[in-house]
PDB file of C-alpha atoms in Angstrom:
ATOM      1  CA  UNK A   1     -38.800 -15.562 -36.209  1.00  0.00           C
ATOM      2  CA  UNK A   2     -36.325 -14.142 -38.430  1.00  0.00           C
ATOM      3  CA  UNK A   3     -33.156 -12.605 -36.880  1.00  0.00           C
ATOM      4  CA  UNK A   4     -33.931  -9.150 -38.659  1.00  0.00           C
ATOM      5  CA  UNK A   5     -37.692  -7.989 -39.540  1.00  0.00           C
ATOM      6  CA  UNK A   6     -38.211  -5.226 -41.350  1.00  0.00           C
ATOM      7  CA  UNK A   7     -41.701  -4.149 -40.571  1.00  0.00           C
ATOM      8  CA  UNK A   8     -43.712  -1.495 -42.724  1.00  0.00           C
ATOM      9  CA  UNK A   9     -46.621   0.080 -40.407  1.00  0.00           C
ATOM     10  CA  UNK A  10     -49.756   1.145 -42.871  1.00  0.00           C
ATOM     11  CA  UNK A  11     -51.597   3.468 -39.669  1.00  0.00           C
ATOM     12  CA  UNK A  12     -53.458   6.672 -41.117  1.00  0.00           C
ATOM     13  CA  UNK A  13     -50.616   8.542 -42.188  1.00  0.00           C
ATOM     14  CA  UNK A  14     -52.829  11.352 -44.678  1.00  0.00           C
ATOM     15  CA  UNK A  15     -53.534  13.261 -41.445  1.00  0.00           C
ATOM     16  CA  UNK A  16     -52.684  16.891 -40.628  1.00  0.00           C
ATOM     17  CA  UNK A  17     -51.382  15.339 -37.715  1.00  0.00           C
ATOM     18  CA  UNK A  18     -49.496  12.595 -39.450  1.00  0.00           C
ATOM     19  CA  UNK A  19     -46.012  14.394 -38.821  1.00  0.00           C
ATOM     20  CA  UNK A  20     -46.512  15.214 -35.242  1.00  0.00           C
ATOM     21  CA  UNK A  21     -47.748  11.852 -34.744  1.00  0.00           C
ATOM     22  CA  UNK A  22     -44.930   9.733 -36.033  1.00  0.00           C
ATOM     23  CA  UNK A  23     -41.623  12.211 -35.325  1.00  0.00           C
ATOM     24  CA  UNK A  24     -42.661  12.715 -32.195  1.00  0.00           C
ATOM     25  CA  UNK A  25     -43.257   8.984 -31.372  1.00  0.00           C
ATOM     26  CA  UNK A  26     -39.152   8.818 -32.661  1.00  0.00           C
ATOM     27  CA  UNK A  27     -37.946  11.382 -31.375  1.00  0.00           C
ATOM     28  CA  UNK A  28     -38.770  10.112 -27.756  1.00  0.00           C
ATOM     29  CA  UNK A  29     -36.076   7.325 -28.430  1.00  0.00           C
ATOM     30  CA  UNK A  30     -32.976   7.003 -27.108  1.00  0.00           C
ATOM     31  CA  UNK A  31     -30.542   8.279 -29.939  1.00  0.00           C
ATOM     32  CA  UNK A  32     -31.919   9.565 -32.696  1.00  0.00           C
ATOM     33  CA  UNK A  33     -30.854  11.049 -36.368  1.00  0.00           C
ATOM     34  CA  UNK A  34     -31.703  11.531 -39.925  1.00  0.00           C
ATOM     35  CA  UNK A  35     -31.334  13.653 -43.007  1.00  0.00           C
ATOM     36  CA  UNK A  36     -32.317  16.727 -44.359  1.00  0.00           C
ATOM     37  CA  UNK A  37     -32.977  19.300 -41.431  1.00  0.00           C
ATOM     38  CA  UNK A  38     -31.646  21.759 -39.238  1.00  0.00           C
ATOM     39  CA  UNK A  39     -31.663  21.559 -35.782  1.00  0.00           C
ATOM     40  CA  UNK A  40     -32.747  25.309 -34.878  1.00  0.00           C
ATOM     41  CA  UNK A  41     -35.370  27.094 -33.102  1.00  0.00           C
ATOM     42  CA  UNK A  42     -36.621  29.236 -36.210  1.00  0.00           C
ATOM     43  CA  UNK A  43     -38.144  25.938 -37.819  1.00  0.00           C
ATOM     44  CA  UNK A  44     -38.781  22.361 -36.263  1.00  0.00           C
ATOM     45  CA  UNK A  45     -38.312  19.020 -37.879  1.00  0.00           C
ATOM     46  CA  UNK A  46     -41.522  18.979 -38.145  1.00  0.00           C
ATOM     47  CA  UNK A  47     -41.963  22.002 -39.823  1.00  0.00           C
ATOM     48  CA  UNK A  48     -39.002  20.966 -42.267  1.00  0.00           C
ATOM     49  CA  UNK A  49     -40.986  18.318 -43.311  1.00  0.00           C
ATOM     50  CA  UNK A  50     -44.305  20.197 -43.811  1.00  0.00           C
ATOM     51  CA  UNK A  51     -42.168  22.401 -46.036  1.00  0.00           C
ATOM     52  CA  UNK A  52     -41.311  19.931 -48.585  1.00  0.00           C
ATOM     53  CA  UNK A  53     -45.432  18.736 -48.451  1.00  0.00           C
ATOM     54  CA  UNK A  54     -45.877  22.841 -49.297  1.00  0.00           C
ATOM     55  CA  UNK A  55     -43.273  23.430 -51.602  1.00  0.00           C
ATOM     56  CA  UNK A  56     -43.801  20.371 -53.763  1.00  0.00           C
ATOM     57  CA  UNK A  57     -44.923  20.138 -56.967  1.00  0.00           C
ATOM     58  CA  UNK A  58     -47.093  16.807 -56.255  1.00  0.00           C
ATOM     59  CA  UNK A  59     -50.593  15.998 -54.708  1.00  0.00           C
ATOM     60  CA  UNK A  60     -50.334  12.960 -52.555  1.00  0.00           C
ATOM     61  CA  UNK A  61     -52.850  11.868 -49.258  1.00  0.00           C
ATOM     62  CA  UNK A  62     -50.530  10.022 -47.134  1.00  0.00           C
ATOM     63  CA  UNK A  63     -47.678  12.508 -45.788  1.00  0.00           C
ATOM     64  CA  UNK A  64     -44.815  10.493 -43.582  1.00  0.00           C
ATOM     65  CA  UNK A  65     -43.953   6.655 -44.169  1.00  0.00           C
ATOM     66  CA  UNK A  66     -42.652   4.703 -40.709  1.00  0.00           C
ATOM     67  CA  UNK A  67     -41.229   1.524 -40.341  1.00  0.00           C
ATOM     68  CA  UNK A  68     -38.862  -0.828 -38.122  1.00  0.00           C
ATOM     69  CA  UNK A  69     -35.830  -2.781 -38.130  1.00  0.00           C
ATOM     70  CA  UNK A  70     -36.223  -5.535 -35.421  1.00  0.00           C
ATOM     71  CA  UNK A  71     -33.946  -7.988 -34.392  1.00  0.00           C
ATOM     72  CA  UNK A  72     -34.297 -11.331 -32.587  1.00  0.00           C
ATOM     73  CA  UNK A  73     -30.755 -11.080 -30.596  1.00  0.00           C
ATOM     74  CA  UNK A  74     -29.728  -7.711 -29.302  1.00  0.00           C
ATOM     75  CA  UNK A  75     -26.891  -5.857 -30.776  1.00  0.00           C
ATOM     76  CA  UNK A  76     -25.033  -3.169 -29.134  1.00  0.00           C
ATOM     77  CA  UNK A  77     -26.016   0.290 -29.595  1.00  0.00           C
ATOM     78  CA  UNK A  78     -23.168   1.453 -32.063  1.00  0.00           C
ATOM     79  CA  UNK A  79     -24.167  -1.212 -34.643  1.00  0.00           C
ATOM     80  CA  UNK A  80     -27.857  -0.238 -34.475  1.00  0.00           C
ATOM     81  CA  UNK A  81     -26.808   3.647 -34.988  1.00  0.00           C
ATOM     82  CA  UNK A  82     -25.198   2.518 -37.834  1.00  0.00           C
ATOM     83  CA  UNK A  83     -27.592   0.688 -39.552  1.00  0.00           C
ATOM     84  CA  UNK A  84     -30.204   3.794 -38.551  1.00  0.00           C
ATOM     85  CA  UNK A  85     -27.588   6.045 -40.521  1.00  0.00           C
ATOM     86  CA  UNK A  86     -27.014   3.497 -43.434  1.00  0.00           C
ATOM     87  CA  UNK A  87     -30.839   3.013 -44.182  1.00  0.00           C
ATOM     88  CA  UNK A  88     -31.737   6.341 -44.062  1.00  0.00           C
ATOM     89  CA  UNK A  89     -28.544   7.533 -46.355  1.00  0.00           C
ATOM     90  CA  UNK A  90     -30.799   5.627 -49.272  1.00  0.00           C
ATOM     91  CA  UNK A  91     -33.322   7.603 -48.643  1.00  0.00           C
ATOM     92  CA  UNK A  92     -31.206  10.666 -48.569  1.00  0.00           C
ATOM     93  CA  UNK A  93     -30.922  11.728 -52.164  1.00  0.00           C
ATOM     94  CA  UNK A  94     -34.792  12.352 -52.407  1.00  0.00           C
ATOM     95  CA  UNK A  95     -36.574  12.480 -49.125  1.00  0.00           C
ATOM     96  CA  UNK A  96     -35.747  13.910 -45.333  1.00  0.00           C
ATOM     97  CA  UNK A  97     -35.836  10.988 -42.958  1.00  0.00           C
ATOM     98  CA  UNK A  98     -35.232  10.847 -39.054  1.00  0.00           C
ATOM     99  CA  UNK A  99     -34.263   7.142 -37.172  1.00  0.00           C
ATOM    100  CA  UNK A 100     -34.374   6.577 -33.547  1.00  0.00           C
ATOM    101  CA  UNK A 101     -33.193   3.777 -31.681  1.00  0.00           C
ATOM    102  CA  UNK A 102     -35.931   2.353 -29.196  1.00  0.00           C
ATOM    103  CA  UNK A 103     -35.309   0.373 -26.171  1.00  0.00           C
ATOM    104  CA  UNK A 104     -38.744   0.756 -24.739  1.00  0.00           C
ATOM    105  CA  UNK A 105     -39.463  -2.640 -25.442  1.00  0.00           C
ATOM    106  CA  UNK A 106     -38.169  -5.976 -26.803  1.00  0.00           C
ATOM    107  CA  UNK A 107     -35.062  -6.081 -27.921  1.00  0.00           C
ATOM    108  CA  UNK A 108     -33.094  -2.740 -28.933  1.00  0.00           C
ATOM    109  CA  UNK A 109     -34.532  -2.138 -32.435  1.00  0.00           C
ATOM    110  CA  UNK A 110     -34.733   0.579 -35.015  1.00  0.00           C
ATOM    111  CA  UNK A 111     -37.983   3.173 -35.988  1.00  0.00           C
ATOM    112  CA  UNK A 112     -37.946   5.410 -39.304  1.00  0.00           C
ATOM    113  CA  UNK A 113     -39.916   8.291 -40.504  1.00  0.00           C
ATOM    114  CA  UNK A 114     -39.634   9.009 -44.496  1.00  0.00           C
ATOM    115  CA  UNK A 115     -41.099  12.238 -45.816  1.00  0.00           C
ATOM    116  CA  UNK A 116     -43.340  11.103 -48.133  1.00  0.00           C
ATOM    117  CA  UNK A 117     -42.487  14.464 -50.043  1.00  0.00           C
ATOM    118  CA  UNK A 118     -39.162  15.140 -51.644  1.00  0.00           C
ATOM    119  CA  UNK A 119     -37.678  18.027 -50.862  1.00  0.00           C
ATOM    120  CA  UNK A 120     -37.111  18.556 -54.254  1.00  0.00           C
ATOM    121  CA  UNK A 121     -39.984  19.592 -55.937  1.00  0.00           C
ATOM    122  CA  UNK A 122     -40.097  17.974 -59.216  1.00  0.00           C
ATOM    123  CA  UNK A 123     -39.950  14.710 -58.242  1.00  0.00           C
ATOM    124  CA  UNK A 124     -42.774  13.153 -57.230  1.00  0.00           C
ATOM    125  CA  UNK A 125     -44.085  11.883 -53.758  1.00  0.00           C
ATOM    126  CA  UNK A 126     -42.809   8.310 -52.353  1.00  0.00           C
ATOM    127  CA  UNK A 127     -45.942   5.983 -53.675  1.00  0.00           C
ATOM    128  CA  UNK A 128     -46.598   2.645 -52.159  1.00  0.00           C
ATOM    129  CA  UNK A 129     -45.276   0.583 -54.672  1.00  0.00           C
ATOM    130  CA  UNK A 130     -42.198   2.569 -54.710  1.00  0.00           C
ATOM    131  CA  UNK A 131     -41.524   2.723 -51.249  1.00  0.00           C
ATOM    132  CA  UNK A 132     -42.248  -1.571 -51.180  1.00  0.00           C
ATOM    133  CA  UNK A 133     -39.387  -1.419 -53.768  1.00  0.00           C
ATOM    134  CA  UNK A 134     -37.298   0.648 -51.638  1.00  0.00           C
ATOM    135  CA  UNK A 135     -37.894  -1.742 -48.716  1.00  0.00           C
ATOM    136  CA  UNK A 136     -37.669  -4.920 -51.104  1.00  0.00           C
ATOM    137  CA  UNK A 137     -33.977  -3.355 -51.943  1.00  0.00           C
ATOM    138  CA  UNK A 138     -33.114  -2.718 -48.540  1.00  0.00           C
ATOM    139  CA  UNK A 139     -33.792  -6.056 -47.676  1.00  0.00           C
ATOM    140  CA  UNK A 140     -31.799  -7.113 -50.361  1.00  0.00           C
ATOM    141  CA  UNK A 141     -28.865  -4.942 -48.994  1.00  0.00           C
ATOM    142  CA  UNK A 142     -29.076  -6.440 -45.633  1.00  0.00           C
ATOM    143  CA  UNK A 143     -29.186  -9.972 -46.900  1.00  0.00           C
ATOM    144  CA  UNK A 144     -25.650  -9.271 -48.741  1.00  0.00           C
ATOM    145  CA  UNK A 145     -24.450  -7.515 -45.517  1.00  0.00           C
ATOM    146  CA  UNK A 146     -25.410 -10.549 -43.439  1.00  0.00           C
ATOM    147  CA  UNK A 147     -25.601 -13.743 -46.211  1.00  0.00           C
ATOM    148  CA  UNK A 148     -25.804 -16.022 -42.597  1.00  0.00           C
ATOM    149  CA  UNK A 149     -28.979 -14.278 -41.334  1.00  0.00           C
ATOM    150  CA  UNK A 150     -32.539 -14.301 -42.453  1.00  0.00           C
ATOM    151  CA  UNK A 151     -34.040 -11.010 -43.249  1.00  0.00           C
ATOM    152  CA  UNK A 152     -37.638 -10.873 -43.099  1.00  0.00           C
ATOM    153  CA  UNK A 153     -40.253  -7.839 -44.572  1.00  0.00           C
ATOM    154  CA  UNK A 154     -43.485  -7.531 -43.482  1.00  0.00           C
ATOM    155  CA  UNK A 155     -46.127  -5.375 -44.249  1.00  0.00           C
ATOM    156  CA  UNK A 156     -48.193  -4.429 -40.945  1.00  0.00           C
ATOM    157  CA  UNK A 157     -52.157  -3.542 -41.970  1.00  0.00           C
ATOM    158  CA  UNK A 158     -53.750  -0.339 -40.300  1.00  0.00           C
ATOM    159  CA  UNK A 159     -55.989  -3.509 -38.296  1.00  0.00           C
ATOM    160  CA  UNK A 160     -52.750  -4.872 -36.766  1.00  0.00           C
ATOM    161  CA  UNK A 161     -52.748  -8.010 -39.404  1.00  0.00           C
ATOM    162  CA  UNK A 162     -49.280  -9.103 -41.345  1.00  0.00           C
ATOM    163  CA  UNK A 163     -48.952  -9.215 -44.546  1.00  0.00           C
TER     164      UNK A 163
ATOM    165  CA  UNK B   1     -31.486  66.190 -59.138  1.00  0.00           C
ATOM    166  CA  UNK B   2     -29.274  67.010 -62.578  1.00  0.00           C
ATOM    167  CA  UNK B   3     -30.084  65.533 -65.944  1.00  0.00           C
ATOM    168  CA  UNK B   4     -27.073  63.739 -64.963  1.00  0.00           C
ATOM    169  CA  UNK B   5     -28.414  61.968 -61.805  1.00  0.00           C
ATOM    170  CA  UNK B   6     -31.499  60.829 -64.012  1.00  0.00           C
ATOM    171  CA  UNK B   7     -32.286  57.489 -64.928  1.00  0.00           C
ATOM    172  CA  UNK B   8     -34.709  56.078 -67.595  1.00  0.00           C
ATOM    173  CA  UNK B   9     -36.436  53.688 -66.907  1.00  0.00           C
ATOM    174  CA  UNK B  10     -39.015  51.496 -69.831  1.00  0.00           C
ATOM    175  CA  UNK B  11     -42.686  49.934 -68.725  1.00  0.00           C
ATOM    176  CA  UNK B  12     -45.577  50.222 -70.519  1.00  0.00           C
ATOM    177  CA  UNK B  13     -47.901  53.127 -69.959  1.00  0.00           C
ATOM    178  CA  UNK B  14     -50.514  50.155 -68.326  1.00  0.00           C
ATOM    179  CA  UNK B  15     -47.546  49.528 -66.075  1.00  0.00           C
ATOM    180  CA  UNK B  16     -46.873  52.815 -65.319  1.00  0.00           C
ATOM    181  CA  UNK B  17     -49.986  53.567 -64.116  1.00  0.00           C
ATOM    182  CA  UNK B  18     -50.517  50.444 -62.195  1.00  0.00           C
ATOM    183  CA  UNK B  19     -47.254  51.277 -60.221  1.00  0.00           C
ATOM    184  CA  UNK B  20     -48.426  55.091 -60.044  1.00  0.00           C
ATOM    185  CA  UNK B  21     -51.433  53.889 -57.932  1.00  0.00           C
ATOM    186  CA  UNK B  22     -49.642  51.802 -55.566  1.00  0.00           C
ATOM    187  CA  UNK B  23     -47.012  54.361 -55.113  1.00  0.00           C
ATOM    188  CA  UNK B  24     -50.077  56.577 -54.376  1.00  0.00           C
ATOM    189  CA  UNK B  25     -51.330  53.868 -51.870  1.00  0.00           C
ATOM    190  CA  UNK B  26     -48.633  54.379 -49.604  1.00  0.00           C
ATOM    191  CA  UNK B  27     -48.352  57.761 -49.835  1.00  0.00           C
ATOM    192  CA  UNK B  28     -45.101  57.438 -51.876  1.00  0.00           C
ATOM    193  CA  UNK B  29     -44.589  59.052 -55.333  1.00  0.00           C
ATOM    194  CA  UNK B  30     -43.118  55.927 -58.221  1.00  0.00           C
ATOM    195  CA  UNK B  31     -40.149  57.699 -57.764  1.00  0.00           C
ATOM    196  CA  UNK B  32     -40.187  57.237 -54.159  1.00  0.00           C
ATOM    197  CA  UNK B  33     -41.425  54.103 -53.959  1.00  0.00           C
ATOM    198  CA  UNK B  34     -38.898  52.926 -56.682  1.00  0.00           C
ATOM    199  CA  UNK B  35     -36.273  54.011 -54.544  1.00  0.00           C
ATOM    200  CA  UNK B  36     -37.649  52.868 -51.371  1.00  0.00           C
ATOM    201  CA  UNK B  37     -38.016  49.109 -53.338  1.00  0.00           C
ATOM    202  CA  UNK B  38     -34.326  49.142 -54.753  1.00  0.00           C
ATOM    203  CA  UNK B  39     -32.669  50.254 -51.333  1.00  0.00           C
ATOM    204  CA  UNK B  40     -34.446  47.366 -49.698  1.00  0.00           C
ATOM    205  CA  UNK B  41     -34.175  44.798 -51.834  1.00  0.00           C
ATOM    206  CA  UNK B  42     -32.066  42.117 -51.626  1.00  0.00           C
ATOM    207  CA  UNK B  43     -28.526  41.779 -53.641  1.00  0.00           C
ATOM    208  CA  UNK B  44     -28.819  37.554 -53.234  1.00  0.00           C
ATOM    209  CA  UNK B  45     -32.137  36.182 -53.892  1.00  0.00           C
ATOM    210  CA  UNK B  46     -33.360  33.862 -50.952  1.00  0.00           C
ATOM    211  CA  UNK B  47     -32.905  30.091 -50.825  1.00  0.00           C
ATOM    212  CA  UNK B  48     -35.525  27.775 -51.902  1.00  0.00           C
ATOM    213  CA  UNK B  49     -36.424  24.888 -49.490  1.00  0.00           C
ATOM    214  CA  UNK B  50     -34.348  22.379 -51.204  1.00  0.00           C
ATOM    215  CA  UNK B  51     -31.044  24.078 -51.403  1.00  0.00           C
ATOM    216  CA  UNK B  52     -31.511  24.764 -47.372  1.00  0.00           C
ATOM    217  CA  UNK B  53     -32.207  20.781 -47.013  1.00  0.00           C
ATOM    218  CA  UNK B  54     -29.202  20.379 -48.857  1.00  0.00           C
ATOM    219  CA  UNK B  55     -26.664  23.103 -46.996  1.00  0.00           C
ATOM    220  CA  UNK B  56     -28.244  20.753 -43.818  1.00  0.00           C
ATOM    221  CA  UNK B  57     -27.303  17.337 -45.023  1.00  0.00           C
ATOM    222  CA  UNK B  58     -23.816  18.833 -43.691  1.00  0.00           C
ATOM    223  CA  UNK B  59     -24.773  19.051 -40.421  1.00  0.00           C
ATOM    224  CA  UNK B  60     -26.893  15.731 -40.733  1.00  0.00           C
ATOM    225  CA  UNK B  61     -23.429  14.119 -41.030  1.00  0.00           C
ATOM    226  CA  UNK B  62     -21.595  15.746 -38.775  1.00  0.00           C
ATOM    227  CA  UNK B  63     -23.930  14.840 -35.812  1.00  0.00           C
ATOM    228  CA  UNK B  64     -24.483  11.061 -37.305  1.00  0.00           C
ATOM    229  CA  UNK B  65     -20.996  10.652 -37.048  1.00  0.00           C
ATOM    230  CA  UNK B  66     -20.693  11.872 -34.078  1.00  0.00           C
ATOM    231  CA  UNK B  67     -23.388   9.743 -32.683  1.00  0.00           C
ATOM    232  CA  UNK B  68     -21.697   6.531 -34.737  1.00  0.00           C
ATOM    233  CA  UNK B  69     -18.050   7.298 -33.357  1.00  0.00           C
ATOM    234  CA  UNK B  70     -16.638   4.935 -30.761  1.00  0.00           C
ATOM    235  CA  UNK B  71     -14.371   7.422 -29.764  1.00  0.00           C
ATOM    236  CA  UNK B  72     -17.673   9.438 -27.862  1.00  0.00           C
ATOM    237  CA  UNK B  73     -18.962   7.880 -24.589  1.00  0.00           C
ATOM    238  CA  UNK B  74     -22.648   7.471 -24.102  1.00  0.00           C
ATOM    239  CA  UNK B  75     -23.267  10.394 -21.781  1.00  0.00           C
ATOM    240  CA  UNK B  76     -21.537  12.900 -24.742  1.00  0.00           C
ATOM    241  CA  UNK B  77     -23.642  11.299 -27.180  1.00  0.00           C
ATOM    242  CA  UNK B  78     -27.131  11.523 -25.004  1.00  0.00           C
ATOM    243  CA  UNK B  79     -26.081  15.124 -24.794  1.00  0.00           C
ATOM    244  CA  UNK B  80     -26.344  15.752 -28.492  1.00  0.00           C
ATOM    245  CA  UNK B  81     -29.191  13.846 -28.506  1.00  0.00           C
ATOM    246  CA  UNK B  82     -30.940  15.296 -25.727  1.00  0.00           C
ATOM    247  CA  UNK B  83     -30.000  18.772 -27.451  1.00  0.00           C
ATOM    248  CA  UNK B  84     -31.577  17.736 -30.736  1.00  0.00           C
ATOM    249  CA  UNK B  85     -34.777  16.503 -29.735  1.00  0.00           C
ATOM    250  CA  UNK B  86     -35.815  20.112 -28.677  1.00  0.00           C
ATOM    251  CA  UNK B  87     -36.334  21.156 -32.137  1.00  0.00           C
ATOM    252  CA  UNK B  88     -38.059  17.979 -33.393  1.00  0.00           C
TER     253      UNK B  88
END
């Protein structure tokens, strides 16, 4: 096993329920974070989300992207919040995010939520090939951050498989 | 009202007549409802969606930090936390 995985979850993510499903699931973790909402009782993360979906200029079926940071050995809860903050900052430019950090099971590791809608509306939604880039390139960033460690990405099918 | 008072105002007879008849809807001359429109109006126009993502991004970082600062003990940061998850 790798020391980090980064682990891309392909579930049915074109649902209505789609946002609900997988902001919820974070925002049951421990600490959590992100970019681009408010935290007030007029509108919801949720609904600050859905906004970008409505406002956009862009058709596009899947709404929310989630993935995982894992690691083999467990690292203290300051280092995992910033990682959670660091990945989702290259994100931030373009799409709303929220991270969480989960110690539900296995070792302390990391979950993210990427709007698959920008939140600006000319630019289009995050496709799958360009989301496997952005994952390619954070892998690429972690490997320079931590040249002793290996750095794993996997692609997890809606069946449960690895790709 | 004096001559003074008035104001001219430039639409196309099509338009005119188009407002006349919602004016008349609501029970309003165009005058009136002219008026009614302009004193309720807003000066600044709204904010789209992405400039109110934006002004956010500030308060994003603030509470990141917060949440990334050593200086913070775990029960002060669970707080925050605790606090943000009701509007998730």
């Amino acid at each position: 096993m790798s020391d980090l995985q980064i682990i891309n979850f392909e579930g049915n993510y074109d649902n209505e329920d789609a946002y609900n499903r997988v902001l919820g699931y974070i925002a049951q973790k421990k600490y959590i974070g992100g970019f681009g909402f408010s935290c007030m009782p007029e509108i919801s993360v949720v609904e600050w989300f859905r906004l970008s979906e409505f406002y956009s200029n862009y058709p596009c079926s899947r709404k929310i992207w989630h993935f995982a940071i894992t690691f083999q050995k467990e690292w203290d809860s300051r280092s995992l919040i910033s990682m959670a903050v660091w990945v989702c900052g290259i994100f931030r430019e373009k799409y709303q995010s929220l991270w969480g950090v989960d110690y539900s099971q296995g070792t302390p590791h990391l979950h993210f939520a990427i709007n698959s809608f920008s939140y600006h509306p000319d630019i289009p939604p995050l496709s799958e090939t360009e989301m496997h880039r952005y994952l390619e390139d954070l892998q690429g960033r972690l490997q320079q951050l931590y040249p002793n460690k290996t750095i794993s990405l996997i692609f997890k099918e809606k069946d449960g498989s690895y790709v | 009202m004096s001559k003074k008072e008035r104001i001219f105002l430039r639409v196309t007879s099509d338009k005119k007549e188009l407002w006349e008849q919602r004016a008349k809807k609501q029970g309003l001359t165009l005058t009136g409802l002219i008026t009614y429109r302009m004193d309720n109006c807003e000066t600044i126009p709204p904010k789209t969606h992405e400039q109110n993502v934006v002004d956010s991004m500030k308060e994003n970082y603030l509470i990141n930090t917060f949440l990334q600062s050593p200086d913070l003990s775990d029960k002060t940061k669970n707080i925050i936390v605790k606090e943000m998850k009701k509007y998730v």
